[in-house]
Amino acid sequence: MKKIYLIRHAESEANVAVDLDNPTYYYDARITKKGKDQALKTRKQLENINFDTFICSPLTRTLQTFSIIFPKKIPIIQPLIREHSVNSSEIGRQPNILKEDFPLFDFSNLNKYWWNNDKPINEKKIVKENFNDIKMRLNKFKLWLDKKEGMNIAIVSHGTFLSQITGYLLENCEHYIWEYE
């Protein structure tokens, strides 16, 4: 049985926005000062756990959260665990741009338009997913996870995606232990 620590990203600019799409857009939102503090607290909570595998969504807020919680660790970047696409904060950035901000991470498995199921689009266009879409991504992720050998896994992802597993919306930087067979 795999023991998987599901960790929601730290507070982001989009989490504190009153209106995510008007008048300011929060494309690939970054974490806030409060979010950085949350991530430092979570780092303390998890520092004595011996993880053998690290997985992270390619959205910037998860990459930033991961970098604080697990300094000097390199995650597997997995686009299947990105957030449910409903507004501007779920629009990602191309791998070459992410590499500039996170030079130690390997984005080679990401396609250019990974946040849009690899279909080329106007990069600022918001293509909304329905709940069936996110459930299908979760099922694909489980198939992918079945092939991984790690038994003590840390995953940094997003509230709506993780709620498909936990049954509730985790708070920012809250973690949940998922015993997965």
PDB file of N, CA and C in Angstrom, residues 21 25 32 43 48 51-52 56 63 66 73 78 80 88 91 103 105 126 130 144 153 155 170 177:
ATOM      1  N   ASP A  21     -11.668  37.099 -12.493  1.00  0.00           N
ATOM      2  CA  ASP A  21     -11.548  37.453 -13.898  1.00  0.00           C
ATOM      3  C   ASP A  21     -11.870  38.908 -14.230  1.00  0.00           C
ATOM      4  N   TYR A  25      -6.583  39.863 -14.196  1.00  0.00           N
ATOM      5  CA  TYR A  25      -6.474  38.435 -14.445  1.00  0.00           C
ATOM      6  C   TYR A  25      -5.305  37.882 -13.647  1.00  0.00           C
ATOM      7  N   THR A  32       1.255  34.179  -2.076  1.00  0.00           N
ATOM      8  CA  THR A  32       1.354  35.434  -1.334  1.00  0.00           C
ATOM      9  C   THR A  32       2.385  35.300  -0.211  1.00  0.00           C
ATOM     10  N   ARG A  43       6.413  22.738   5.936  1.00  0.00           N
ATOM     11  CA  ARG A  43       7.750  22.133   5.872  1.00  0.00           C
ATOM     12  C   ARG A  43       8.142  21.567   7.239  1.00  0.00           C
ATOM     13  N   ASN A  48      10.356  15.402   8.942  1.00  0.00           N
ATOM     14  CA  ASN A  48      10.912  14.133   9.419  1.00  0.00           C
ATOM     15  C   ASN A  48      10.330  12.921   8.707  1.00  0.00           C
ATOM     16  N   PHE A  51      10.229  10.681   2.441  1.00  0.00           N
ATOM     17  CA  PHE A  51       9.546  10.480   1.167  1.00  0.00           C
ATOM     18  C   PHE A  51      10.506   9.877   0.153  1.00  0.00           C
ATOM     19  N   ASP A  52       9.998   8.974  -0.681  1.00  0.00           N
ATOM     20  CA  ASP A  52      10.833   8.412  -1.739  1.00  0.00           C
ATOM     21  C   ASP A  52      10.444   8.923  -3.121  1.00  0.00           C
ATOM     22  N   CYS A  56       4.555  17.018  -8.449  1.00  0.00           N
ATOM     23  CA  CYS A  56       4.046  18.381  -8.341  1.00  0.00           C
ATOM     24  C   CYS A  56       3.323  18.793  -9.630  1.00  0.00           C
ATOM     25  N   LEU A  63       4.517  24.876  -7.733  1.00  0.00           N
ATOM     26  CA  LEU A  63       5.980  24.807  -7.836  1.00  0.00           C
ATOM     27  C   LEU A  63       6.644  25.644  -6.740  1.00  0.00           C
ATOM     28  N   PHE A  66       6.059  23.782  -3.415  1.00  0.00           N
ATOM     29  CA  PHE A  66       6.965  22.636  -3.360  1.00  0.00           C
ATOM     30  C   PHE A  66       8.376  23.083  -2.993  1.00  0.00           C
ATOM     31  N   LYS A  73      14.850  19.240  -3.269  1.00  0.00           N
ATOM     32  CA  LYS A  73      14.249  18.043  -3.859  1.00  0.00           C
ATOM     33  C   LYS A  73      13.738  18.391  -5.249  1.00  0.00           C
ATOM     34  N   GLN A  78       3.843  16.697 -13.055  1.00  0.00           N
ATOM     35  CA  GLN A  78       2.744  15.903 -13.590  1.00  0.00           C
ATOM     36  C   GLN A  78       1.529  16.801 -13.904  1.00  0.00           C
ATOM     37  N   LEU A  80      -1.341  16.079 -15.079  1.00  0.00           N
ATOM     38  CA  LEU A  80      -2.655  15.495 -14.778  1.00  0.00           C
ATOM     39  C   LEU A  80      -3.213  15.986 -13.443  1.00  0.00           C
ATOM     40  N   SER A  88      -8.884  32.239 -14.940  1.00  0.00           N
ATOM     41  CA  SER A  88      -7.551  32.605 -15.416  1.00  0.00           C
ATOM     42  C   SER A  88      -6.415  32.007 -14.591  1.00  0.00           C
ATOM     43  N   ILE A  91      -4.658  28.893 -16.027  1.00  0.00           N
ATOM     44  CA  ILE A  91      -3.926  28.962 -17.291  1.00  0.00           C
ATOM     45  C   ILE A  91      -2.438  28.906 -16.957  1.00  0.00           C
ATOM     46  N   PRO A 103      14.825  26.686 -12.514  1.00  0.00           N
ATOM     47  CA  PRO A 103      15.864  26.079 -13.357  1.00  0.00           C
ATOM     48  C   PRO A 103      16.279  24.658 -12.957  1.00  0.00           C
ATOM     49  N   PHE A 105      14.217  22.253 -12.015  1.00  0.00           N
ATOM     50  CA  PHE A 105      13.153  21.295 -12.294  1.00  0.00           C
ATOM     51  C   PHE A 105      13.180  20.861 -13.753  1.00  0.00           C
ATOM     52  N   ILE A 126      -9.383  31.108 -21.781  1.00  0.00           N
ATOM     53  CA  ILE A 126      -9.770  30.225 -20.690  1.00  0.00           C
ATOM     54  C   ILE A 126     -10.713  29.167 -21.250  1.00  0.00           C
ATOM     55  N   ASN A 130     -15.371  20.613 -17.351  1.00  0.00           N
ATOM     56  CA  ASN A 130     -16.507  20.233 -16.513  1.00  0.00           C
ATOM     57  C   ASN A 130     -16.010  19.218 -15.474  1.00  0.00           C
ATOM     58  N   TRP A 144      -1.324   6.112 -13.993  1.00  0.00           N
ATOM     59  CA  TRP A 144       0.079   6.526 -14.016  1.00  0.00           C
ATOM     60  C   TRP A 144       0.745   6.181 -12.678  1.00  0.00           C
ATOM     61  N   ILE A 153       4.935   8.885  -0.723  1.00  0.00           N
ATOM     62  CA  ILE A 153       4.906   9.874  -1.796  1.00  0.00           C
ATOM     63  C   ILE A 153       4.343  11.201  -1.302  1.00  0.00           C
ATOM     64  N   ILE A 155       2.702  14.714  -2.788  1.00  0.00           N
ATOM     65  CA  ILE A 155       2.105  15.335  -3.974  1.00  0.00           C
ATOM     66  C   ILE A 155       1.669  16.741  -3.611  1.00  0.00           C
ATOM     67  N   LEU A 170      -9.335  20.866   0.868  1.00  0.00           N
ATOM     68  CA  LEU A 170      -8.265  21.130   1.830  1.00  0.00           C
ATOM     69  C   LEU A 170      -8.009  22.628   1.925  1.00  0.00           C
ATOM     70  N   ILE A 177      -3.453  12.334   4.308  1.00  0.00           N
ATOM     71  CA  ILE A 177      -2.761  11.089   3.991  1.00  0.00           C
ATOM     72  C   ILE A 177      -3.744  10.141   3.293  1.00  0.00           C
TER      73      ILE A 177
END
